[in-house]
mmCIF file of C-alpha atoms in Angstrom:
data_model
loop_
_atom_site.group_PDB
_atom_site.id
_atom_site.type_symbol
_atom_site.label_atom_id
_atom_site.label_comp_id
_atom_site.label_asym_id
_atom_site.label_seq_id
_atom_site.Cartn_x
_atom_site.Cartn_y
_atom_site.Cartn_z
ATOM 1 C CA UNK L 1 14.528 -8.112 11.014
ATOM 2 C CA UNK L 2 12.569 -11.007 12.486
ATOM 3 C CA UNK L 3 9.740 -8.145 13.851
ATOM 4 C CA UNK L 4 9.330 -7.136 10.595
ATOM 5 C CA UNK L 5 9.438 -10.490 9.315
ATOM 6 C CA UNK L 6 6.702 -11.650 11.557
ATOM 7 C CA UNK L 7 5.147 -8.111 11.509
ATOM 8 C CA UNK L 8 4.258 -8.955 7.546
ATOM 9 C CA UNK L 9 2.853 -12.471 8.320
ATOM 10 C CA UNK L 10 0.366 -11.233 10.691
ATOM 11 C CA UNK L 11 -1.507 -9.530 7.680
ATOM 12 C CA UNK L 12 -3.924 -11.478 6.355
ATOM 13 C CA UNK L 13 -3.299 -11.476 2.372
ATOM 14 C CA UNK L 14 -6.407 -13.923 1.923
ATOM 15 C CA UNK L 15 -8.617 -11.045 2.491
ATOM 16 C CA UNK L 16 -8.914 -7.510 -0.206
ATOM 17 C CA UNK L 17 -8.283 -5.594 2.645
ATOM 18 C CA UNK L 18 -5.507 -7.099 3.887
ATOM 19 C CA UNK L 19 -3.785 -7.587 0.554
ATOM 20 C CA UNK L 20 -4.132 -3.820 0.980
ATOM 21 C CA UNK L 21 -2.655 -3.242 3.929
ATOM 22 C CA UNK L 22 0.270 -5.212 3.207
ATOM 23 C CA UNK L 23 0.918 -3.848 -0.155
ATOM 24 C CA UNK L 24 0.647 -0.125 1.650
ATOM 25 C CA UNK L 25 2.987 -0.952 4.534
ATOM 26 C CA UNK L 26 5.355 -3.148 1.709
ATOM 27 C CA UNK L 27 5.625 0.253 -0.244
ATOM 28 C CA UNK L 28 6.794 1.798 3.022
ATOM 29 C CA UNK L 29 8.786 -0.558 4.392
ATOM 30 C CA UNK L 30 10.951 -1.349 1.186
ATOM 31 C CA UNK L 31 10.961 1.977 -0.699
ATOM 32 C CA UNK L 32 10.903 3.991 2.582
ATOM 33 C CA UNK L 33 8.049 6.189 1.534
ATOM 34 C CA UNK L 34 6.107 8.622 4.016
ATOM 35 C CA UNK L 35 2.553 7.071 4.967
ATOM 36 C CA UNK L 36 1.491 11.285 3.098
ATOM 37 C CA UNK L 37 3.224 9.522 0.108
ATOM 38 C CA UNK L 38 1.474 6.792 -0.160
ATOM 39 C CA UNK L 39 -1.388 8.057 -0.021
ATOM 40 C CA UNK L 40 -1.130 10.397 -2.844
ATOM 41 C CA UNK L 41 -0.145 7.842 -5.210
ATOM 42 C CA UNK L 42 -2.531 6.874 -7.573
ATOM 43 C CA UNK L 43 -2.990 3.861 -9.812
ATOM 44 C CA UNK L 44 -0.882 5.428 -12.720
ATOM 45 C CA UNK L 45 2.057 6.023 -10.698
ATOM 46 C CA UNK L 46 2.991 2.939 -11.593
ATOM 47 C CA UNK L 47 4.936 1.567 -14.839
ATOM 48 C CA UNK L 48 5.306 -2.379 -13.784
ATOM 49 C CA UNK L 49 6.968 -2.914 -17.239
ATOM 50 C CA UNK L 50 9.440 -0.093 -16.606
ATOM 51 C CA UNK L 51 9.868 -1.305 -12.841
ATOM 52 C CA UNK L 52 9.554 2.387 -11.525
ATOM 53 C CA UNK L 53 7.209 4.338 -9.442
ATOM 54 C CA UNK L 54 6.316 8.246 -9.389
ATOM 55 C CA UNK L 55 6.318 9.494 -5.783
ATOM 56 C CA UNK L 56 5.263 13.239 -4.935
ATOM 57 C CA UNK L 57 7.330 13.810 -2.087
ATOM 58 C CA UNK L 58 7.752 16.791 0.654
ATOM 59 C CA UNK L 59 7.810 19.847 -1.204
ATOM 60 C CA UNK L 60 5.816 18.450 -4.152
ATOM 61 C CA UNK L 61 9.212 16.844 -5.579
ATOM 62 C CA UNK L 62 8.463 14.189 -7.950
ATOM 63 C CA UNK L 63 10.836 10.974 -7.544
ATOM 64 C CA UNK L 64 11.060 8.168 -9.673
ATOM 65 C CA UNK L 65 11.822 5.049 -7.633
ATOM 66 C CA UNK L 66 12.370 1.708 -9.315
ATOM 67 C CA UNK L 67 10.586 -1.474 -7.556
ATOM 68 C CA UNK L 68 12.308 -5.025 -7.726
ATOM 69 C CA UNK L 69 10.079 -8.111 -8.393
ATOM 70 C CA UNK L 70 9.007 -8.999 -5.205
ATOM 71 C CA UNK L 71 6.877 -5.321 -4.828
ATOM 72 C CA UNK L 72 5.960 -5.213 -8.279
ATOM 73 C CA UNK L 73 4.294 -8.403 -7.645
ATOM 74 C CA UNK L 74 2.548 -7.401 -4.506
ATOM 75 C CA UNK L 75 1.613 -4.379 -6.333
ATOM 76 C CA UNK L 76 0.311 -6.223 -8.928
ATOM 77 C CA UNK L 77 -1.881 -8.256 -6.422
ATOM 78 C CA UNK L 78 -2.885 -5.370 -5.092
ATOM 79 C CA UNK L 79 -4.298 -3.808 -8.257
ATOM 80 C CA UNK L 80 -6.091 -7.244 -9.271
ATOM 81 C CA UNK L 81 -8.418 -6.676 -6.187
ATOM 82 C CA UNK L 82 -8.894 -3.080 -5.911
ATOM 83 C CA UNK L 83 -11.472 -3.362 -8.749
ATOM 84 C CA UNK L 84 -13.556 -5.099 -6.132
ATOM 85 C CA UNK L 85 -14.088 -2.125 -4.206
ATOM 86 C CA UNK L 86 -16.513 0.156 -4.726
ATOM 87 C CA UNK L 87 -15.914 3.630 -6.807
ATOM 88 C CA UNK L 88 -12.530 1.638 -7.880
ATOM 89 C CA UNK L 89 -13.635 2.261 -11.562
ATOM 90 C CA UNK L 90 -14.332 6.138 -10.264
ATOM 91 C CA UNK L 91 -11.723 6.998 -8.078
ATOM 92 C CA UNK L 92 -7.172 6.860 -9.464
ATOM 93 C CA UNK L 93 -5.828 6.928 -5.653
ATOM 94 C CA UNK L 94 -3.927 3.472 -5.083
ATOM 95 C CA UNK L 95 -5.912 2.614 -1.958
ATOM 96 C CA UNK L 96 -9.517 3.232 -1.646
ATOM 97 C CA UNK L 97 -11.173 2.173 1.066
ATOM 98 C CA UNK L 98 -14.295 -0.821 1.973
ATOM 99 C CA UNK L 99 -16.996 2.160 1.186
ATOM 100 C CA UNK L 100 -14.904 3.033 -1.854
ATOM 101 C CA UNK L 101 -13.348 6.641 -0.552
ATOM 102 C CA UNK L 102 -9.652 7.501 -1.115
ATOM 103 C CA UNK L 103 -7.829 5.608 1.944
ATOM 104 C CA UNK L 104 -7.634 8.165 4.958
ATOM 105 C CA UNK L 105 -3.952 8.473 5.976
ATOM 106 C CA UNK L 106 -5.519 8.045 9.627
ATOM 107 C CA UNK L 107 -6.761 4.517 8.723
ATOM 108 C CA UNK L 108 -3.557 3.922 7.473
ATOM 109 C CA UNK L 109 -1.758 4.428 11.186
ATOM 110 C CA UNK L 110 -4.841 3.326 12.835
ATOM 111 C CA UNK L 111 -4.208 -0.001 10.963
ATOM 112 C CA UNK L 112 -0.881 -0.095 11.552
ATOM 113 C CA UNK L 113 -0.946 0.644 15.248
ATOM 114 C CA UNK L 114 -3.764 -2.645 15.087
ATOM 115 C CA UNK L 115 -1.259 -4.559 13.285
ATOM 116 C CA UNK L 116 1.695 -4.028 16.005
ATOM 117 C CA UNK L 117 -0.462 -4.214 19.052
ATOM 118 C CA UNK L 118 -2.398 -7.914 17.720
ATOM 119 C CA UNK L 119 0.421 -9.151 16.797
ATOM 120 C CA UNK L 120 3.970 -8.553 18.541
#
């Protein structure tokens, strides 16, 4: 628990990217979604009022997950950024990425694996 702990306060959440990151890996860690899954959701998966989420799973099964407070506020962080990316008024995925392209899932490991390495 303390690795994770520590893993989540190595991300810095004073920069858009890195309230990005954490809000990715947060959606992993506490909803256990697949890295595929979180990259296919888009920004009206979401129903913050509701407290649920729409996941396409394996298979193409839809689940509806519901998120407690503490995600739908780093969600909501999340989505009060993304509009400073570019294409974020063109593009739905969730995560775009700094030249404003749908977040590769290899970025997503690639910044993961960072994340470990830097900071064990």
């Amino acid at each position: 628990m303390e690795q994770v702990k520590n893993f989540f306060d190595h991300i810095d959440k004073e920069s858009y990217m890195g309230i990005r990151d954490y809000c990715i890996y947060a959606l992993m860690y506490n909803l256990g979604l697949r890295i595929g899954e979180v990259y296919e959701l888009s920004v009206n998966d979401f129903n913050l009022k509701e407290m649920k989420i729409k996941v396409i799973g394996k298979g193409r099964k839809l689940r509806i997950l519901h998120i407690t407070d503490e995600m739908s506020r780093i969600i909501s962080e999340w989505l009060s950024v993304r509009k400073y990316f570019l294409n974020s008024d063109k593009l739905d995925n969730l995560f775009i990425s700094k030249k404003g392209n749908p977040l590769a899932i290899r970025t997503m490991e690639d910044n993961l694996k960072k994340y470990f390495l830097h900071h064990r």
